[in-house]
XYZ file of C-alpha atoms in Angstrom:
665
model
C 25.116 2.632 -19.335
C 22.659 5.513 -19.006
C 23.626 8.653 -17.106
C 21.165 9.302 -14.242
C 19.654 12.696 -13.606
C 21.800 14.502 -10.977
C 20.313 14.679 -7.492
C 21.247 18.329 -7.058
C 19.518 19.231 -10.340
C 16.083 18.229 -9.054
C 13.962 21.395 -8.853
C 12.107 22.012 -5.597
C 10.921 18.966 -3.598
C 12.933 20.136 -0.580
C 11.312 17.727 1.865
C 11.910 14.758 -0.430
C 15.568 15.581 -0.921
C 16.082 16.227 2.800
C 14.483 12.911 3.812
C 16.671 10.984 1.371
C 19.826 12.778 2.504
C 19.067 12.122 6.180
C 18.866 8.413 5.425
C 22.161 8.639 3.563
C 23.695 10.200 6.678
C 22.077 7.708 9.075
C 20.641 4.538 7.488
C 19.268 3.664 10.950
C 16.521 6.262 10.344
C 14.698 3.495 8.501
C 14.014 4.574 4.939
C 11.564 6.855 3.181
C 8.068 6.488 1.765
C 7.367 9.019 -0.973
C 3.682 9.643 -1.636
C 2.431 11.796 -4.457
C 0.823 12.191 -7.826
C 2.492 10.899 -10.957
C 5.148 12.997 -12.662
C 6.604 14.621 -9.532
C 10.227 13.345 -9.768
C 9.736 10.672 -7.090
C 11.651 7.949 -8.925
C 14.152 10.419 -10.396
C 15.257 11.647 -6.969
C 15.500 8.149 -5.498
C 17.590 6.791 -8.377
C 19.863 9.838 -8.222
C 20.577 9.289 -4.518
C 22.684 6.159 -5.075
C 25.333 8.208 -6.901
C 25.851 10.306 -3.751
C 26.396 7.430 -1.339
C 29.971 6.660 -0.250
C 31.602 3.539 -1.631
C 31.196 0.306 0.321
C 34.084 -1.906 1.468
C 33.320 -5.583 0.796
C 35.010 -8.961 1.096
C 36.276 -9.982 -2.365
C 34.092 -12.656 -3.947
C 31.378 -12.529 -1.237
C 27.928 -12.535 -2.826
C 26.419 -11.081 0.367
C 28.561 -7.908 0.607
C 30.194 -8.704 3.946
C 32.166 -5.881 5.574
C 35.850 -6.920 5.710
C 36.266 -5.062 9.014
C 33.450 -7.107 10.643
C 32.431 -10.037 8.422
C 29.198 -11.858 9.157
C 30.107 -15.097 10.969
C 27.023 -16.799 9.512
C 27.575 -15.702 5.896
C 26.764 -18.566 3.474
C 29.952 -17.703 1.543
C 32.018 -17.589 4.736
C 33.699 -17.838 7.049
C 35.724 -14.744 6.187
C 38.804 -13.535 7.993
C 38.820 -9.905 9.009
C 41.160 -7.836 6.892
C 41.361 -5.499 3.971
C 38.835 -5.782 1.177
C 37.849 -4.048 -1.990
C 35.485 -1.139 -2.472
C 32.591 -0.759 -4.866
C 29.807 1.816 -5.368
C 26.753 1.477 -3.155
C 24.025 -0.474 -4.911
C 20.461 0.534 -5.540
C 18.396 -2.607 -6.134
C 14.913 -2.224 -7.603
C 12.198 -4.662 -6.542
C 9.614 -5.005 -9.337
C 5.993 -5.144 -8.207
C 5.522 -8.451 -10.034
C 8.680 -10.117 -8.695
C 8.497 -13.708 -7.488
C 9.295 -14.865 -3.982
C 12.346 -16.730 -5.304
C 13.680 -13.551 -6.902
C 13.346 -11.613 -3.650
C 14.787 -14.009 -1.051
C 16.693 -16.458 -3.254
C 16.147 -20.168 -3.786
C 17.760 -23.450 -4.589
C 20.013 -23.275 -7.646
C 17.935 -25.646 -9.767
C 20.490 -25.852 -12.575
C 23.215 -27.137 -10.239
C 20.790 -29.343 -8.341
C 19.717 -31.158 -11.490
C 23.050 -31.143 -13.341
C 25.456 -31.786 -10.459
C 23.206 -33.263 -7.802
C 24.275 -30.710 -5.150
C 22.325 -28.257 -3.035
C 23.416 -24.684 -3.725
C 21.782 -21.402 -2.800
C 21.185 -18.696 -5.395
C 20.912 -15.290 -3.644
C 17.987 -12.965 -4.288
C 17.430 -9.225 -4.277
C 17.627 -8.959 -0.475
C 21.226 -10.172 -0.636
C 22.033 -7.738 -3.438
C 20.535 -4.825 -1.459
C 22.515 -5.522 1.747
C 24.338 -2.303 2.778
C 22.648 -0.437 -0.059
C 19.227 0.792 -1.162
C 16.195 -1.398 -1.834
C 13.816 0.632 -3.972
C 10.194 -0.368 -4.572
C 8.298 1.720 -7.095
C 4.507 1.550 -6.669
C 5.086 -0.112 -3.309
C 1.365 0.011 -2.529
C 0.768 -2.467 -5.373
C 3.277 -5.004 -4.044
C 1.872 -8.496 -3.508
C 1.068 -9.371 0.092
C 3.442 -12.332 0.270
C 6.335 -10.074 -0.776
C 5.255 -7.471 1.776
C 5.434 -10.124 4.507
C 8.980 -11.086 3.470
C 10.048 -7.432 3.419
C 8.578 -6.902 6.890
C 10.515 -9.855 8.284
C 13.804 -8.765 6.715
C 13.371 -5.123 7.769
C 12.571 -6.131 11.337
C 15.409 -8.638 11.815
C 18.080 -7.226 9.515
C 18.445 -10.697 8.032
C 16.763 -12.963 5.520
C 15.879 -16.544 6.412
C 15.231 -19.002 3.599
C 13.690 -22.366 4.498
C 12.449 -24.084 1.363
C 13.083 -26.954 -1.050
C 15.650 -28.516 1.252
C 17.623 -25.263 1.578
C 18.191 -23.598 4.955
C 20.062 -20.305 4.658
C 20.379 -17.165 6.748
C 22.213 -14.052 5.588
C 22.389 -10.393 6.625
C 19.952 -8.058 4.863
C 20.242 -4.524 6.196
C 19.201 -2.000 3.606
C 17.724 1.446 3.158
C 14.101 0.833 2.180
C 12.717 3.478 -0.179
C 9.233 3.235 -1.635
C 7.240 5.477 -3.938
C 3.492 5.367 -4.471
C 0.519 7.203 -5.903
C -2.223 7.226 -3.205
C -4.905 7.234 -5.920
C -3.987 3.612 -6.651
C -4.581 2.413 -3.095
C -2.935 2.640 0.305
C -0.302 0.555 2.061
C -0.908 -2.049 4.725
C -0.379 -0.431 8.163
C 2.350 -2.955 9.059
C 4.508 -1.957 6.091
C 3.639 1.723 6.431
C 5.089 1.739 9.953
C 8.356 0.196 8.702
C 9.223 3.320 6.744
C 11.110 5.699 8.991
C 10.017 8.870 7.219
C 7.270 9.846 4.816
C 7.077 12.729 2.382
C 4.144 14.117 0.425
C 5.147 15.502 -2.981
C 3.144 17.468 -5.522
C 3.914 19.314 -8.709
C 4.612 23.008 -8.245
C 1.887 25.438 -9.271
C 4.472 28.201 -9.717
C 4.976 28.864 -13.479
C 8.666 29.859 -13.142
C 9.505 26.675 -11.269
C 7.632 24.520 -13.777
C 9.545 26.213 -16.604
C 12.836 25.360 -14.918
C 11.782 21.729 -14.478
C 11.048 21.411 -18.198
C 14.264 23.236 -19.160
C 16.478 20.911 -17.104
C 14.650 17.769 -18.194
C 15.046 18.634 -21.874
C 18.712 19.523 -21.398
C 19.368 16.165 -19.751
C 17.535 14.236 -22.446
C 19.472 16.026 -25.219
C 22.928 15.298 -23.747
C 22.938 13.379 -20.421
C 26.725 13.360 -20.044
C 27.121 17.097 -20.619
C 24.227 17.888 -18.280
C 25.727 15.707 -15.542
C 29.108 17.411 -16.006
C 27.481 20.802 -15.368
C 26.315 19.571 -11.966
C 29.445 17.592 -11.053
C 30.726 20.195 -8.556
C 27.396 20.381 -6.736
C 27.191 16.573 -6.627
C 30.717 16.333 -5.208
C 29.927 18.949 -2.553
C 26.835 17.060 -1.365
C 28.772 13.773 -1.372
C 31.494 15.317 0.819
C 28.866 16.771 3.148
C 27.292 13.314 3.568
C 30.697 11.845 4.481
C 31.355 14.660 6.957
C 27.919 14.256 8.551
C 28.481 10.510 8.940
C 31.741 11.173 10.758
C 30.108 13.764 13.005
C 27.037 11.641 13.777
C 28.538 9.659 16.723
C 29.444 12.933 18.427
C 25.938 14.430 18.289
C 24.394 14.815 21.753
C 20.686 14.152 22.189
C 19.905 15.926 25.450
C 17.179 15.133 27.942
C 15.240 18.210 26.873
C 15.087 17.049 23.261
C 14.130 13.552 24.371
C 11.283 14.961 26.455
C 10.046 16.940 23.450
C 10.165 13.815 21.282
C 8.264 11.713 23.807
C 5.691 14.452 24.448
C 5.110 14.977 20.722
C 4.531 11.274 20.065
C 2.158 11.083 23.011
C 0.278 14.229 21.946
C -0.411 12.783 18.484
C -1.347 9.360 19.919
C 0.972 7.312 17.736
C 0.979 3.577 18.373
C 4.010 1.830 19.827
C 7.500 3.206 20.440
C 8.968 3.066 16.936
C 7.949 6.682 16.269
C 9.948 7.921 19.295
C 13.044 6.020 18.168
C 12.757 7.197 14.560
C 12.271 10.813 15.665
C 15.366 10.607 17.884
C 17.496 9.204 15.051
C 16.127 11.733 12.575
C 16.756 14.692 14.873
C 20.317 13.462 15.442
C 20.882 13.105 11.698
C 19.489 16.621 11.137
C 21.993 18.049 13.618
C 24.862 16.178 11.953
C 23.727 17.346 8.507
C 23.759 20.942 9.808
C 27.282 20.427 11.214
C 26.194 20.644 14.866
C 26.841 18.350 17.826
C 23.700 19.373 19.749
C 20.093 18.571 18.825
C 17.936 21.704 18.852
C 14.188 22.175 19.065
C 14.116 22.968 15.343
C 15.582 19.504 14.675
C 12.864 17.874 16.774
C 10.190 19.853 14.931
C 11.467 18.868 11.498
C 11.838 15.248 12.628
C 8.199 15.205 13.730
C 7.024 16.556 10.371
C 8.858 13.743 8.595
C 8.349 10.817 10.984
C 4.809 11.209 12.370
C 2.285 11.976 9.590
C 1.931 8.325 8.541
C 1.885 7.075 12.126
C -0.578 9.309 13.909
C -3.901 7.742 14.883
C -6.546 8.882 12.379
C -9.725 7.846 10.667
C -9.238 5.305 7.855
C -9.781 7.705 4.953
C -8.171 10.835 6.370
C -5.154 12.209 4.529
C -1.909 11.963 6.516
C -0.644 15.145 8.097
C 0.035 16.976 11.344
C -1.549 19.958 13.016
C 1.518 22.204 13.089
C -0.004 24.594 15.630
C -0.500 21.687 18.026
C 3.067 20.554 17.321
C 4.508 23.981 18.145
C 2.477 24.178 21.353
C 3.763 20.796 22.478
C 7.388 21.670 21.722
C 7.098 24.972 23.559
C 5.452 23.370 26.596
C 8.219 20.770 26.930
C 11.178 22.910 25.884
C 14.291 22.358 28.023
C 17.218 24.546 29.020
C 19.708 22.473 27.048
C 17.799 23.116 23.821
C 18.816 26.559 22.588
C 15.786 27.182 20.385
C 12.710 26.836 22.616
C 10.541 29.049 20.418
C 10.797 27.791 16.833
C 9.333 29.950 14.126
C 6.304 28.095 12.762
C 6.743 29.918 9.452
C 10.453 29.091 9.202
C 12.245 26.312 7.304
C 10.987 22.792 7.841
C 7.363 23.779 8.176
C 6.194 22.163 4.971
C 6.768 18.469 5.587
C 3.609 17.435 7.342
C 0.817 18.550 5.095
C -0.791 20.847 7.689
C -4.028 18.858 7.880
C -6.278 19.729 10.830
C -6.259 17.297 13.698
C -9.422 15.346 14.522
C -9.941 17.466 17.636
C -10.068 20.596 15.495
C -12.372 19.230 12.838
C -15.196 21.533 13.875
C -18.285 21.151 16.054
C -20.089 17.866 15.960
C -23.552 18.032 14.534
C -24.190 21.416 12.927
C -25.325 21.671 9.347
C -23.760 18.367 8.262
C -25.083 16.197 11.060
C -27.898 13.739 10.486
C -31.270 15.361 11.016
C -34.882 14.339 10.519
C -35.986 14.361 6.903
C -39.392 14.632 5.337
C -41.373 11.460 5.655
C -40.263 10.474 9.172
C -43.133 8.053 9.395
C -41.280 5.659 7.147
C -43.337 6.246 3.985
C -41.734 6.988 0.615
C -41.652 10.636 -0.297
C -43.924 11.804 -3.101
C -42.405 12.216 -6.547
C -42.318 15.968 -6.169
C -40.175 15.866 -3.013
C -37.038 17.955 -3.340
C -33.493 16.797 -2.900
C -32.344 16.515 0.700
C -28.873 17.682 1.718
C -26.203 15.082 2.471
C -26.065 13.627 5.960
C -22.934 12.612 7.827
C -22.063 8.932 7.886
C -22.338 7.070 11.152
C -19.168 5.735 12.757
C -17.711 2.889 10.632
C -17.308 -0.567 12.129
C -15.433 -3.769 11.323
C -17.522 -5.564 8.725
C -17.876 -9.273 8.165
C -15.947 -10.739 5.266
C -17.993 -11.109 2.083
C -16.307 -13.297 -0.515
C -17.059 -14.632 -3.968
C -17.592 -18.419 -4.049
C -15.423 -20.774 -6.071
C -11.808 -20.257 -7.112
C -10.853 -17.363 -9.351
C -7.737 -16.305 -11.235
C -7.827 -12.544 -10.753
C -5.312 -10.006 -9.486
C -3.642 -10.758 -6.171
C -5.553 -9.462 -3.164
C -6.991 -10.579 0.157
C -10.639 -11.419 -0.406
C -11.607 -14.567 -2.354
C -9.835 -17.854 -3.066
C -7.869 -17.905 -6.312
C -5.262 -19.775 -8.286
C -2.278 -17.447 -8.261
C 1.381 -17.381 -9.203
C 2.169 -16.419 -5.621
C 0.737 -18.278 -2.663
C 0.930 -21.590 -0.891
C 1.721 -24.598 -3.041
C -1.211 -27.001 -3.135
C 0.007 -29.559 -5.654
C 1.588 -30.167 -9.048
C 0.427 -30.788 -12.602
C 1.857 -31.151 -16.062
C 2.540 -27.699 -17.521
C 0.080 -26.351 -20.033
C 2.218 -24.199 -22.301
C 5.265 -22.424 -20.840
C 6.534 -23.678 -17.463
C 6.461 -20.785 -14.989
C 6.765 -22.382 -11.523
C 8.720 -25.613 -11.281
C 7.595 -28.057 -8.616
C 11.004 -29.552 -7.893
C 9.934 -32.498 -5.759
C 7.270 -33.624 -8.208
C 9.723 -33.248 -11.107
C 12.344 -35.376 -9.367
C 9.741 -37.998 -8.480
C 8.603 -38.144 -12.126
C 12.174 -38.522 -13.414
C 13.558 -40.889 -10.758
C 12.024 -44.205 -12.014
C 13.588 -43.743 -15.465
C 17.223 -43.076 -14.540
C 18.530 -46.577 -15.279
C 16.680 -46.758 -18.601
C 18.125 -43.352 -19.565
C 21.667 -44.537 -18.888
C 22.488 -42.220 -15.981
C 26.180 -42.551 -15.092
C 27.037 -39.468 -13.029
C 25.645 -37.627 -9.974
C 23.335 -35.457 -12.065
C 19.710 -36.350 -12.713
C 18.648 -37.080 -16.295
C 15.497 -35.008 -16.754
C 13.348 -34.800 -19.847
C 10.602 -32.366 -20.712
C 7.873 -34.866 -19.898
C 9.178 -35.025 -16.309
C 8.671 -31.313 -15.610
C 5.823 -30.448 -13.242
C 4.157 -27.098 -12.752
C 3.459 -26.039 -9.164
C -0.179 -25.179 -8.503
C -0.613 -22.444 -5.931
C -3.565 -21.009 -4.120
C -3.818 -17.561 -2.647
C -6.305 -14.728 -2.471
C -7.536 -12.374 -5.147
C -8.924 -8.875 -5.113
C -12.412 -8.427 -6.502
C -14.427 -5.637 -8.044
C -16.831 -4.594 -5.298
C -19.612 -2.593 -6.942
C -21.879 -0.742 -4.520
C -25.425 -0.008 -5.711
C -26.831 2.458 -3.181
C -30.460 3.514 -2.841
C -30.491 7.287 -2.260
C -34.242 7.804 -2.617
C -36.606 9.527 -0.219
C -37.544 6.267 1.488
C -33.929 5.868 2.624
C -33.934 9.353 4.111
C -36.931 8.470 6.288
C -36.268 7.613 9.946
C -32.766 9.098 9.578
C -31.611 5.831 8.047
C -29.175 7.348 5.578
C -26.597 8.094 8.268
C -26.531 4.431 9.293
C -26.497 3.324 5.651
C -23.510 5.512 4.861
C -21.730 4.182 7.929
C -22.305 0.615 6.736
C -21.070 1.346 3.202
C -18.076 3.198 4.634
C -17.282 0.105 6.711
C -17.442 -2.086 3.608
C -15.222 0.388 1.765
C -12.671 0.147 4.565
C -12.795 -3.632 4.241
C -12.291 -3.316 0.453
C -9.293 -1.037 1.029
C -7.686 -3.586 3.325
C -8.312 -6.423 0.865
C -6.924 -4.699 -2.247
C -10.218 -4.551 -4.149
C -11.329 -2.237 -6.893
C -14.520 -0.420 -5.997
C -17.282 1.334 -7.885
C -20.366 3.270 -6.789
C -23.765 3.426 -8.505
C -26.553 5.457 -6.929
C -30.227 5.705 -7.837
C -32.933 8.175 -6.825
C -35.591 10.337 -8.433
C -36.080 9.133 -12.001
C -32.677 7.633 -12.890
C -29.419 6.062 -11.757
C -25.889 7.358 -12.185
C -22.346 6.053 -11.872
C -21.089 8.164 -8.993
C -17.643 6.546 -9.257
C -16.401 4.276 -12.057
C -14.435 1.218 -10.877
C -11.159 2.387 -9.370
C -8.468 1.327 -6.922
C -8.868 4.586 -5.002
C -11.168 3.672 -2.140
C -10.633 7.171 -0.730
C -12.429 8.618 -3.765
C -15.398 6.308 -3.179
C -15.593 7.383 0.473
C -15.571 11.049 -0.560
C -18.373 10.542 -3.089
C -20.406 8.651 -0.516
C -20.021 11.394 2.088
C -21.465 14.046 -0.251
C -24.308 11.854 -1.532
C -27.708 13.626 -1.276
C -31.058 11.846 -1.000
C -34.639 12.369 -2.139
C -37.240 11.445 -4.719
C -38.633 8.133 -5.925
C -36.896 4.742 -5.938
C -35.899 3.641 -9.466
C -34.506 0.288 -8.293
C -34.562 -1.254 -11.777
C -32.589 1.666 -13.197
C -29.943 1.219 -10.512
C -29.578 -2.500 -11.239
C -29.421 -1.978 -14.996
C -26.802 0.738 -14.596
C -24.736 -1.613 -12.431
C -25.121 -4.348 -15.053
C -23.742 -1.971 -17.706
C -20.775 -1.101 -15.487
C -19.934 -4.785 -15.019
C -20.235 -5.443 -18.746
C -17.720 -2.729 -19.583
C -15.384 -3.717 -16.764
C -15.477 -7.364 -17.878
C -14.006 -6.269 -21.221
C -11.208 -4.410 -19.449
C -10.344 -7.022 -16.834
C -12.033 -10.349 -17.466
C -10.148 -12.168 -14.698
C -11.354 -9.908 -11.866
C -14.573 -11.363 -10.474
C -17.280 -8.930 -9.326
C -19.168 -8.744 -6.054
C -22.316 -6.599 -6.211
C -23.468 -5.053 -2.930
C -26.989 -3.578 -3.193
C -27.835 -1.270 -0.287
C -31.605 -0.714 -0.192
C -34.831 -1.364 1.671
C -36.093 -3.216 -1.423
C -38.812 -0.735 -2.350
C -39.305 0.242 -5.989
C -41.441 3.154 -7.198
C -41.911 5.146 -10.376
C -43.150 3.983 -13.760
C -45.420 1.019 -14.576
C -44.857 -2.159 -12.551
C -41.632 -0.993 -10.867
C -41.319 -4.111 -8.673
C -41.653 -6.516 -11.605
C -39.183 -4.481 -13.637
C -36.657 -4.585 -10.773
C -37.112 -8.360 -10.560
C -36.327 -8.793 -14.245
C -33.221 -6.631 -13.895
C -32.085 -8.667 -10.890
C -32.429 -11.924 -12.791
C -29.812 -10.692 -15.287
C -27.206 -10.942 -12.528
C -28.415 -14.386 -11.489
C -28.261 -15.662 -15.078
C -24.613 -14.542 -15.389
C -23.604 -16.014 -12.027
C -22.608 -12.672 -10.497
C -22.075 -12.934 -6.737
C -24.273 -10.488 -4.860
C -25.452 -9.472 -1.427
C -28.339 -7.203 -0.460
C -27.890 -5.065 2.646
C -31.449 -4.761 3.982
C -31.960 -1.237 5.306
C -35.642 -1.650 6.192
C -36.449 -0.652 9.751
C -39.477 -0.210 11.983
C -41.969 -2.641 13.532
C -43.627 -3.442 10.198
C -41.310 -4.902 7.557
C -42.301 -5.938 4.067
C -39.313 -8.193 3.390
C -38.763 -6.706 -0.065
C -34.967 -6.790 0.261
C -35.075 -10.535 0.836
C -37.172 -10.978 -2.288
C -34.669 -8.910 -4.250
C -31.797 -11.070 -2.963
C -33.638 -14.197 -4.131
C -34.059 -12.702 -7.593
C -30.357 -11.840 -7.675
C -29.407 -15.335 -6.541
C -27.596 -13.836 -3.559
C -28.006 -13.320 0.169
C -29.772 -10.644 2.207
C -28.255 -9.325 5.440
C -29.396 -6.608 7.791
C -27.249 -3.729 8.914
C -26.773 -5.388 12.301
C -25.745 -8.694 10.713
C -23.086 -6.882 8.694
C -21.007 -6.210 11.785
C -18.131 -8.606 12.413
C -19.068 -8.851 16.084
C -22.714 -9.621 15.326
C -24.116 -12.778 16.898
C -26.317 -13.359 13.879
C -23.643 -15.532 12.273
C -23.514 -14.327 8.695
C -22.161 -16.984 6.337
C -19.060 -15.644 4.611
C -19.822 -16.709 1.059
C -22.434 -14.424 -0.383
C -24.069 -17.139 -2.489
C -24.631 -20.818 -2.004
C -25.452 -21.755 -5.550
C -22.015 -23.382 -5.931
C -22.895 -25.813 -3.146
């Protein structure tokens, strides 16, 4: 058995360690989400926490970790009589990103069902994690169907299994800890809200601290047991402090003044629902107990806000989480009460580093100014001459909810939420003979295939005689994520009539939709004399939004160059991930200038996509009373569909068909 890195030996990361310890003191806080770049000791700290948790008393032989002092009356292994039990260390159960639904919630014990003819339940990871820690590394990459099951269990404190003739309910109360790298995509809002606290971590830029990190890591790797022994006293001290804080917790008084500060803070930052208020109250109480106090002070409320609110405050889709600490201090001071002995917390004191310090939307600066949309050269709607200079970037218009664009047919790509796909995880649609290794047994179909042959096979006992030819593979259908490649016209003709602000708003809306549907995105822009890959395909939709915001305009319209560059990007990406189907979104007015026969050249480039069956949609940005319809012609060459900016809105009455091509029909 490997020796874990000691919790107290982790260098820095004060907010991370505090959030984990508060949950150890009061599991009702609701868990921790740790966000940060790779290599910042996220997983190391989480795995080290389990060694500090007090031992758990359990009923002997119970697979669901029932408490002998108050056993679960509905336990599948019960009923248990209250009495003395045995103790064991608290468990930390890791949920792999690629885990199956059966592994998470449990399922019918197929071996006993086939061999003995009885229905028996085989517990999953939720049962193992009861009264312990459920840890999900890269939680933002977790499949949607597993996220839904986690949400249900976290909300009800129990897991319900209704499948394959099995109906089981068991307790599933656990400390949910997740780690993630935001560059790989964000979490669904529903799961994000289930984490009680959130912490942003980053590697220290202080050379001395980085040296100490390397020194301790190397010492642990050379001799883990000896390194752990050096920190044994510190580990024991923290363990005893956790036990003492747990005992003190019921005696902590949360006064009316502190409650008013909590409610006022949540209202000031416009968080949705009441969960934030409850989590802040529990966190502030745990902070007081951890400090050895029986009264909640204003400093506890402040620290609780910095840990519990950044991921809950109402913000724009691509804003980084964080709190305006000046606004927080003003709110706490305004609603300070007499029973809180620290009405004037020091904003530069301890606890001030947990929220990120991002400016609030109200303080984002004057609207308009130098970055607001403004008239560009060529307001009459004509393309700018080739010598026109580059225009500065304009601000994107307000994003809106976009209509769903999906790729036709059924794919087999990575799990997501956009297009239909055959997946390992999803609703069962039928059964077939396995081709190669059996991965998902369709029990009913297997039994039906074996049943007619039981007499001929000489069955004499309760078990079913099953042969390999009887086995049936379950076929499942779900949703996949696609590669959404944006090809954006940034030429002078797009700057005319102030259209670029609306165009950026539309692309930003589609990026938000891609973020919600777990897509990879890429950005190709063309203007002047060439095209460039502004953002190679990535899972970080935030990066695409940032590149879009700073996109300048001006010059001619090399439409063919943009399409050919996009074709090259797809060719390379197809070699990396052949199963992920692309969706090309061309944002242009359809005009093409520069070089000999630019329109014909663009048409030939477009037909490359049509020949390869690439799904595409053209967002027609042409405006004004006179329209040439060039975007529609481009869509026909691509074999796709053309939509206007107005038709792209989900609430549009134009009735956009969801599938972007109809060639499959």
